[in-house]
XYZ file of C-alpha atoms in Angstrom:
476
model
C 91.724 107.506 85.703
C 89.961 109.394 88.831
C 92.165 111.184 91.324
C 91.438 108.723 94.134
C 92.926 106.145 92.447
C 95.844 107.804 91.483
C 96.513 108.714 95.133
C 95.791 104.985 96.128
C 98.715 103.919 93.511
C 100.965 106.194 95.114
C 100.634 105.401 98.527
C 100.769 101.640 97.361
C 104.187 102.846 95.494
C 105.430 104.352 98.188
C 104.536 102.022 101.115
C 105.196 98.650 99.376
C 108.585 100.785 97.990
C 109.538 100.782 102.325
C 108.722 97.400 103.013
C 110.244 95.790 99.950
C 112.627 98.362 98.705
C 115.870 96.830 101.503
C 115.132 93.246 99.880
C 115.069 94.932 96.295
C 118.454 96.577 97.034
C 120.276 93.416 98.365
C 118.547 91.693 95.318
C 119.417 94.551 92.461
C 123.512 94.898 93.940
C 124.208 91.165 93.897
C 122.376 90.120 90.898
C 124.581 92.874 89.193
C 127.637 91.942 91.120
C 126.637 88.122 89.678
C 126.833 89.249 86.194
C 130.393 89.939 86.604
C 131.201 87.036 89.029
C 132.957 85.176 86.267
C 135.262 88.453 85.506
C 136.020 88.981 88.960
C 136.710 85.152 90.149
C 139.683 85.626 87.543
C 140.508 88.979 88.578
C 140.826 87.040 92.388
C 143.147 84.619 90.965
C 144.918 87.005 88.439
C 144.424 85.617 85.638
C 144.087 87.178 81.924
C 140.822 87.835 81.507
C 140.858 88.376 77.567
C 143.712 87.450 75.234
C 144.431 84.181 72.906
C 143.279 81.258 74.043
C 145.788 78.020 74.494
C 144.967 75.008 71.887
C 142.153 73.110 73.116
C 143.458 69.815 72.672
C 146.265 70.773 75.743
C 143.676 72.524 77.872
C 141.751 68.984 77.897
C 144.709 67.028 78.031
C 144.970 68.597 81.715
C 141.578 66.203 83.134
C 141.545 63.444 80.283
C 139.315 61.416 82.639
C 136.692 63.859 83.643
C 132.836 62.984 82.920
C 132.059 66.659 81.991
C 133.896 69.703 80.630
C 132.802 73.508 80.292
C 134.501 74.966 77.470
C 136.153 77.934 77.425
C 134.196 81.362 76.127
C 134.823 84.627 75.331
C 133.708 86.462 78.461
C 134.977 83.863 80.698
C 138.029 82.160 79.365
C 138.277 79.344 81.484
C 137.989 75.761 81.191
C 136.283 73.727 84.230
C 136.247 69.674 84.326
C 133.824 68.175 86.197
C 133.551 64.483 87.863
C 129.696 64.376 88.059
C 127.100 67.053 88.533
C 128.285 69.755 91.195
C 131.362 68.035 91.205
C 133.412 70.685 89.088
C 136.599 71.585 91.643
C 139.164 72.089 88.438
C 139.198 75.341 86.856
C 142.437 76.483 84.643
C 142.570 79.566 82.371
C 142.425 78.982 78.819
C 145.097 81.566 78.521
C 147.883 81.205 80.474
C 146.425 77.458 81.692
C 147.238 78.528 85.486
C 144.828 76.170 87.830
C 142.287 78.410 89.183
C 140.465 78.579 92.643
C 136.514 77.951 92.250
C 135.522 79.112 95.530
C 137.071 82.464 96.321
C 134.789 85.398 97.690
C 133.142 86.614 94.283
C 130.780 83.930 94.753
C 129.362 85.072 98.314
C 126.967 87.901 96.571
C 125.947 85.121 93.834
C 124.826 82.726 96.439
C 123.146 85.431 98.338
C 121.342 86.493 95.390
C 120.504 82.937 93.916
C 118.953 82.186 97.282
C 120.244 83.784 100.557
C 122.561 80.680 101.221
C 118.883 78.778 102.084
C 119.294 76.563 99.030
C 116.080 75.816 97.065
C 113.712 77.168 99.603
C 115.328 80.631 99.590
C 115.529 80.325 95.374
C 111.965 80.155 95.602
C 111.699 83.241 98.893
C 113.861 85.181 96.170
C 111.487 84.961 93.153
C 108.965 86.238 95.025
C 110.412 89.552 95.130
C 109.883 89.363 91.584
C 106.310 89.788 91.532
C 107.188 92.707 94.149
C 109.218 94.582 91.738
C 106.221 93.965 89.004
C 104.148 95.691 91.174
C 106.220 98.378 92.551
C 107.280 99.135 88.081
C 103.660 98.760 87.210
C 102.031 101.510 89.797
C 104.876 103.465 88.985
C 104.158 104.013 85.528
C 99.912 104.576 86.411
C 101.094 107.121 88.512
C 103.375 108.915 86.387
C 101.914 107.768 82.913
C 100.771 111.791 82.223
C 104.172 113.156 82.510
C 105.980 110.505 80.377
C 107.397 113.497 78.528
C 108.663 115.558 81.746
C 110.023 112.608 82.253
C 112.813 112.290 79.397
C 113.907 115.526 80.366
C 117.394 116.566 82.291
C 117.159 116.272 85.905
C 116.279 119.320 87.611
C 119.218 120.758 89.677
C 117.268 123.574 91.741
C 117.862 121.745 95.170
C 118.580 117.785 96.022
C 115.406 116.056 96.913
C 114.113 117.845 93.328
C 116.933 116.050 91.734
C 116.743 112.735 93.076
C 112.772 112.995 92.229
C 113.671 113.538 88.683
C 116.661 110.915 88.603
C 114.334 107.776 90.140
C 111.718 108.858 87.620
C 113.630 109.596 84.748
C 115.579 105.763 85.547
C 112.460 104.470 86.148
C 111.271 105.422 82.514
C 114.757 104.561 80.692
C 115.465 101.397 82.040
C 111.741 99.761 82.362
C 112.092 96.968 79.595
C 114.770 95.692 81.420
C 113.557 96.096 85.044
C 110.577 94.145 83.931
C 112.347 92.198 82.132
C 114.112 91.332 85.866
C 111.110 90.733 87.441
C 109.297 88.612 84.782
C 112.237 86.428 84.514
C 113.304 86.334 88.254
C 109.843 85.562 89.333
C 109.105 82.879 86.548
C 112.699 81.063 87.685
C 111.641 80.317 91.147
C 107.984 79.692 90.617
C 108.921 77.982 87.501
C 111.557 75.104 89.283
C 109.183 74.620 91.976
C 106.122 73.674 89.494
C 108.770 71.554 87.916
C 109.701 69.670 91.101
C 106.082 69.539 92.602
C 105.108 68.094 88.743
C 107.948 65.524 88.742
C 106.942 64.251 92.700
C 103.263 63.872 91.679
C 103.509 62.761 87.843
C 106.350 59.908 88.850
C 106.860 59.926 92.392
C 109.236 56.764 91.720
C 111.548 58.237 89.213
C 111.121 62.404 89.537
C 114.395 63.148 87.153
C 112.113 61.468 84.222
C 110.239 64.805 84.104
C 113.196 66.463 83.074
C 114.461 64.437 80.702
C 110.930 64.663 78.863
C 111.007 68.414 79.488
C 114.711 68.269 78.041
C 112.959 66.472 75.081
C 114.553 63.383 73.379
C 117.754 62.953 70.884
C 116.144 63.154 67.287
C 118.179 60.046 65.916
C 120.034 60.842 62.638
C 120.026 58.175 60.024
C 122.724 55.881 60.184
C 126.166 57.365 58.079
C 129.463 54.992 56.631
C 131.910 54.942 59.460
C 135.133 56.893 59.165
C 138.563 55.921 59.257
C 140.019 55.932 62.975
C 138.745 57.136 66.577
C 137.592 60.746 66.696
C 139.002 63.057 69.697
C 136.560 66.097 71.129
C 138.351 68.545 69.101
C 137.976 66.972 66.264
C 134.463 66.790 66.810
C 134.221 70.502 67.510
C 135.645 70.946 64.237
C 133.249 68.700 62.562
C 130.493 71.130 64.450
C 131.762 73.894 63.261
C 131.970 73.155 59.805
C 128.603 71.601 59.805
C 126.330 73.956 62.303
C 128.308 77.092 61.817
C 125.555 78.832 64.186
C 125.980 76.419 67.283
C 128.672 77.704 69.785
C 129.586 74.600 71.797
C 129.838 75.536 75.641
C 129.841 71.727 77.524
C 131.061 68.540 77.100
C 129.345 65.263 78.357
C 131.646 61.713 78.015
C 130.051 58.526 78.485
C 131.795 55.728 77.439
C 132.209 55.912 73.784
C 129.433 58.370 73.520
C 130.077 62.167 73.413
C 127.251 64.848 73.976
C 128.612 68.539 72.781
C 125.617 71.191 74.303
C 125.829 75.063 73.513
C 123.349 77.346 72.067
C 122.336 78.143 68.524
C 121.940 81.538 67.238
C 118.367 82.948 67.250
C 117.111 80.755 70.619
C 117.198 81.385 73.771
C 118.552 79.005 75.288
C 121.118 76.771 76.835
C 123.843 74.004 76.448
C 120.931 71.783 78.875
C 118.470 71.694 75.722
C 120.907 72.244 72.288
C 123.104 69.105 72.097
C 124.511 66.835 69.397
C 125.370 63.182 70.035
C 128.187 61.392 68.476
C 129.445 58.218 69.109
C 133.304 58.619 69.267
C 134.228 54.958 67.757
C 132.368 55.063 64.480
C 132.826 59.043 64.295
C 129.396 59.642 63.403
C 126.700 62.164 64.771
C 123.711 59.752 66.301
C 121.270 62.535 67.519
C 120.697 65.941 68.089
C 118.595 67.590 71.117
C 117.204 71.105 69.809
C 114.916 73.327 71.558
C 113.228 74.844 68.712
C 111.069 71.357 68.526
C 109.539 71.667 71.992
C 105.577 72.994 72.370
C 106.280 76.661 72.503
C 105.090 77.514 76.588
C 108.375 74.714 76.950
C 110.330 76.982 74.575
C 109.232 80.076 76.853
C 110.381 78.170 80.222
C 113.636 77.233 78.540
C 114.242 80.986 77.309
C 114.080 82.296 80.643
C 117.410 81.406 82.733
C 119.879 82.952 79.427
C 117.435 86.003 79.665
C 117.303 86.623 83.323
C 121.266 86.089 83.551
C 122.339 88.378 80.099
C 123.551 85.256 78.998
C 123.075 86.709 74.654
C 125.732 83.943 73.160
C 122.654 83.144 70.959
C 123.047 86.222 69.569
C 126.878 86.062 68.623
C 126.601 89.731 66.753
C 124.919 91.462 69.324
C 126.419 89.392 72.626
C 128.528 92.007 73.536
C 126.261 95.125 73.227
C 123.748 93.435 75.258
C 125.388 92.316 77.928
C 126.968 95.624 78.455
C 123.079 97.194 78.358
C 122.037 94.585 80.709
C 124.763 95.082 83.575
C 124.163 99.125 82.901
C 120.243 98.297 83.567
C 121.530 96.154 86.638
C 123.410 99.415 88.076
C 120.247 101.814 86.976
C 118.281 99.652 88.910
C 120.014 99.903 92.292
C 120.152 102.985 91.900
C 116.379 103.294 91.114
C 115.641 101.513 94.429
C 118.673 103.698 96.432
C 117.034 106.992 95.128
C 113.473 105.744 95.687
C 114.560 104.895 99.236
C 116.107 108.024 99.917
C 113.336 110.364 99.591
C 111.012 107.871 101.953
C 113.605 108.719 104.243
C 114.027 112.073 103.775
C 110.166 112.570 104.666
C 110.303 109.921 107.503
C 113.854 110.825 108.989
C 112.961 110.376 112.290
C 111.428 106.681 112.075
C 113.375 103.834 113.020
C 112.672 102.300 109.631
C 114.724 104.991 108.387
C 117.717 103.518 109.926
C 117.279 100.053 108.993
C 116.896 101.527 105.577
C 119.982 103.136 105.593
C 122.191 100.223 107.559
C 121.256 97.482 105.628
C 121.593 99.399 102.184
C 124.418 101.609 103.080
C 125.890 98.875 104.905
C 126.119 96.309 102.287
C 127.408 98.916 99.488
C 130.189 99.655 102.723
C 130.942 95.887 102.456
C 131.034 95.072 99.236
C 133.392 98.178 98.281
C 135.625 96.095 100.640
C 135.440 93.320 99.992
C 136.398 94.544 96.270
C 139.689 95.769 97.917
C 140.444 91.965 99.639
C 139.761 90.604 96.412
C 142.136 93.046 94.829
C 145.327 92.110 96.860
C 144.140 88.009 96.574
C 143.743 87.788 100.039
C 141.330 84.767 101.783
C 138.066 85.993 104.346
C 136.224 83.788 106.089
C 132.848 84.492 104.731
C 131.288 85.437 108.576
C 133.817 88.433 108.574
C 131.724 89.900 105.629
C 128.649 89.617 107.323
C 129.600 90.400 110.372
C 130.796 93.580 109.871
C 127.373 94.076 107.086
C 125.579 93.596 110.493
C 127.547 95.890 112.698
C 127.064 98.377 109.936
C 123.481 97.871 110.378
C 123.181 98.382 114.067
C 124.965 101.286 114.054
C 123.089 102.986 111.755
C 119.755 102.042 113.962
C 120.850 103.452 117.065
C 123.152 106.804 115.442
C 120.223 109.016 115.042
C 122.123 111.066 112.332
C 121.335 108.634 109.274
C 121.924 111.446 106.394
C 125.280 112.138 108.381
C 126.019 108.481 108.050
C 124.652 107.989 104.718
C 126.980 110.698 103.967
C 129.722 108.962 105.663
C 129.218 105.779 104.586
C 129.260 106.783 100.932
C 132.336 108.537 101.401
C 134.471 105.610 102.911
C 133.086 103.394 99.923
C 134.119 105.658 97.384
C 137.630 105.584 98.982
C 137.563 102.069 98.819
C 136.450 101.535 95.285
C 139.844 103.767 94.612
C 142.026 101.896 96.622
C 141.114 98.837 94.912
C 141.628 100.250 91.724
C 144.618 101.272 92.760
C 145.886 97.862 94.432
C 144.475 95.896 91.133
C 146.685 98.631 88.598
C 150.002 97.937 91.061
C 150.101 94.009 91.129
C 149.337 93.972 86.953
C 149.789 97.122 85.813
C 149.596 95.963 82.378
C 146.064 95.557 82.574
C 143.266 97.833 82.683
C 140.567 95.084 82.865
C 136.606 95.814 82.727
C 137.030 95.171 86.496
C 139.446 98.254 86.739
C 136.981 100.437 84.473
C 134.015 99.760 87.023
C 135.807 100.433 90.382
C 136.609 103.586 88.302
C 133.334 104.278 87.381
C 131.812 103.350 90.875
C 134.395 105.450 92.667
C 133.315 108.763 90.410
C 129.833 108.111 90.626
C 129.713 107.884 94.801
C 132.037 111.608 94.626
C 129.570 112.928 92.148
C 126.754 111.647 94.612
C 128.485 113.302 97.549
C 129.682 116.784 95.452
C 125.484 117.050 94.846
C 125.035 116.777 98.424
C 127.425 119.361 99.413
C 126.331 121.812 96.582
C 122.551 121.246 96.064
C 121.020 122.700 99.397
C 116.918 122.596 99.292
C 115.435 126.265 98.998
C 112.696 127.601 101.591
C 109.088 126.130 100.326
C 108.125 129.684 99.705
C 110.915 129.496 96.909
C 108.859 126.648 95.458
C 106.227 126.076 93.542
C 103.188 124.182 94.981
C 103.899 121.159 92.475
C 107.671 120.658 93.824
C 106.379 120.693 97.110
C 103.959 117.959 96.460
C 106.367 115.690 94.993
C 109.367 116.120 97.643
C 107.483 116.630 100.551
């Protein structure tokens, strides 16, 4: 590949990595902060989040009359009942069985990152950035694919803009799979629902929702069986499942009149309870139909596989669930902090332009948030959403008109990390029983922003004629 070209990739990299980069960030933090939204609603309302689950016959004795039901699982014990779709305003814990609120303020950073509280219009604005992070991970790798093996290496420590050169590489390298796994997926689920709706308005204009009930794909009907003694309840039916289909994990429940529909996942697809279902009728206690994904054209198979992959939801892979979802929030964290250090050194050559302080407000300013808003959440306490913003916004402005942005990066990291402690603090006092997951990353957040600030202090960059003429090129 000719030098020219090489040099045209990494201006590309570096000027699409300005312009895109905030969005990335604000993308990156609350898509990460949404794979624990489930953990930290219950955290809000203090509420077990693992131990032995309550009978499931007096969990759904709680909402006998409700239309839909999402079991509980593992990760999230919690059982929700639903009157009708978007209609699910009862949660309880399938622990203790304390009623739970739905909307507390772990859910402000999922909207934001579903679709910057603009609905399906900002859904699709939001995939989008997708195809921005494709490009920004594919000239990446052109322009560093002849030092792949420099690149495994420890991060140099001779002076700070060295070291976060060799940390944004080296992440870049490590945690690539996933990041374009993130953009493949992310981009696919915007573009992908809009081709869906703009197919269903054009194929039936009269009845759109018939699309996806063909893309759902039909009930297979299952010969007719000898009816059984007696009416069957939903638990008995999830036994009857279990002892049948030993590798479907049942997730929903769908009542209609006599008719019960049980959706999950089966191990080896991805995936979910929309497109695996079994159909009994509750009278005769006999299984009518079943709804499986693995007989759908295989680009259908592909479209269905790519909400439980974007959203590490691995249930259909009940041996290796755990292990991957812990990978896939650690390549969530890498990945802000990919775009952070990737940031920083545009900064640190352009510390004088104003983007540099919209760069640092907006990014600095919603880490500065969200560490407290972890510390509201930690004493139970109700925000009106604006306050959040707000004060994301003032953040912002101040950083644009303080000329000293590496003093206030400095700064802001500083209160954040004091935050993230106090929380942890607050959450150990009012259940100091518990050392959640939730505990262990406020832990691990706090450490991580002092080790960020000790490298600051310490690592002070040399004079250039200290350097060699290749360290200059790459931090200058």
């Amino acid at each position: 590949m000719t030098v020219p070209l090489i040099r045209r990739m990494s201006n590309l990299h570096r000027s699409a990595g300005a312009f895109l980069g905030v969005f990335l960030f604000v993308i990156m933090l609350s898509g990460t902060w949404s794979l624990g939204s489930d953990a930290l609603r219950l955290w809000w309302n203090k509420a077990p989040l693992s131990g032995e689950h309550l009978p499931l016959s007096q969990l759904l004795a709680r909402q006998p009359d409700s239309t839909l039901v999402q079991l509980p699982q593992p990760a999230n014990p919690t059982i929700t009942f639903c009157l009708g779709i978007g209609q699910c305003d009862n949660s309880y814990s399938a622990i203790s069985g304390q009623p739970l609120v739905q909307n507390t303020p772990a859910m402000w950073l999922v909207t934001l990152h579903k679709s910057l509280f603009m609905d399906f219009p900002g859904r699709i604005f939001i995939s989008l950035f997708g195809f921005a992070l494709a490009v920004l991970l594919i000239s990446g790798f052109i322009i560093n694919r002849r030092k792949l093996a420099s690149m495994m290496q420890i991060p140099r420590w001779r002076n700070l803009r060295l070291l976060i050169h060799d940390l944004h590489n080296g992440l870049g390298l490590w945690c690539y799979p996933w990041l374009i796994l993130f953009a493949v997926t992310g981009a696919l689920s915007g573009v992908g629902a809009l081709g869906t709706v703009g197919l269903a308005s054009s194929v039936n204009p009269d009845h759109p929702q018939l699309v996806m009930q063909q893309l759902m794909g039909d009930f297979r009907e299952i010969a007719s069986q000898p009816p059984t003694q007696g009416r069957y309840q939903p638990e008995q039916v999830l036994t009857l499942l279990e002892q049948s289909y030993p590798s479907f994990t049942p997730q929903i429940l769908m009542r209609r009149d006599n008719v019960l529909i049980v959706g999950g996942v089966r191990a080896g697809q991805p995936s979910s309870a929309n497109f695996e279902q079994y159909r009994f009728d509750l009278h005769k206690g006999q299984l009518t139909g079943i709804r499986d994904s693995s007989e759908q054209a295989f680009w259908t198979r592909a479209f269905i596989s790519i909400q439980p992959l974007h959203y590490g939801q691995y249930q259909w892979l009940p041996k290796l669930d755990m292990v991957l979802s812990v990978l896939h929030f650690i390549a969530g964290f890498s990945g802000c902090v990919l775009v952070a250090s990737g940031l920083a050194m545009w900064c640190w050559r352009h510390s004088d332009s104003p983007i540099s302080g919209v760069i640092v407000g907006c990014c600095g300013g919603l880490l500065l948030s969200t560490s407290g808003l972890l510390v509201v959440m930690s004493l139970s306490f109700s925000l009106p959403m604006r306050v959040f913003f707000l004060f994301w916004g003032a953040i912002w402005v101040m950083c644009m008109v303080v000329k000293h942005r590496r003093q206030m990066l400095i700064l802001i990291a500083s209160l954040s990390a004091l935050l993230f402690f106090i929380a942890l603090a607050c959450s150990l006092w009012q259940q100091p029983a518990y050392l959640t997951r939730i505990n262990f990353i406020l832990l691990f957040c706090g450490v991580f922003l002092l080790l960020a600030l000790v490298c600051v202090a310490k690592l002070s960059a040399p004079q250039k004629s200290d350097r060699s003429g290749y360290e200059r090129s790459i931090t200058e």
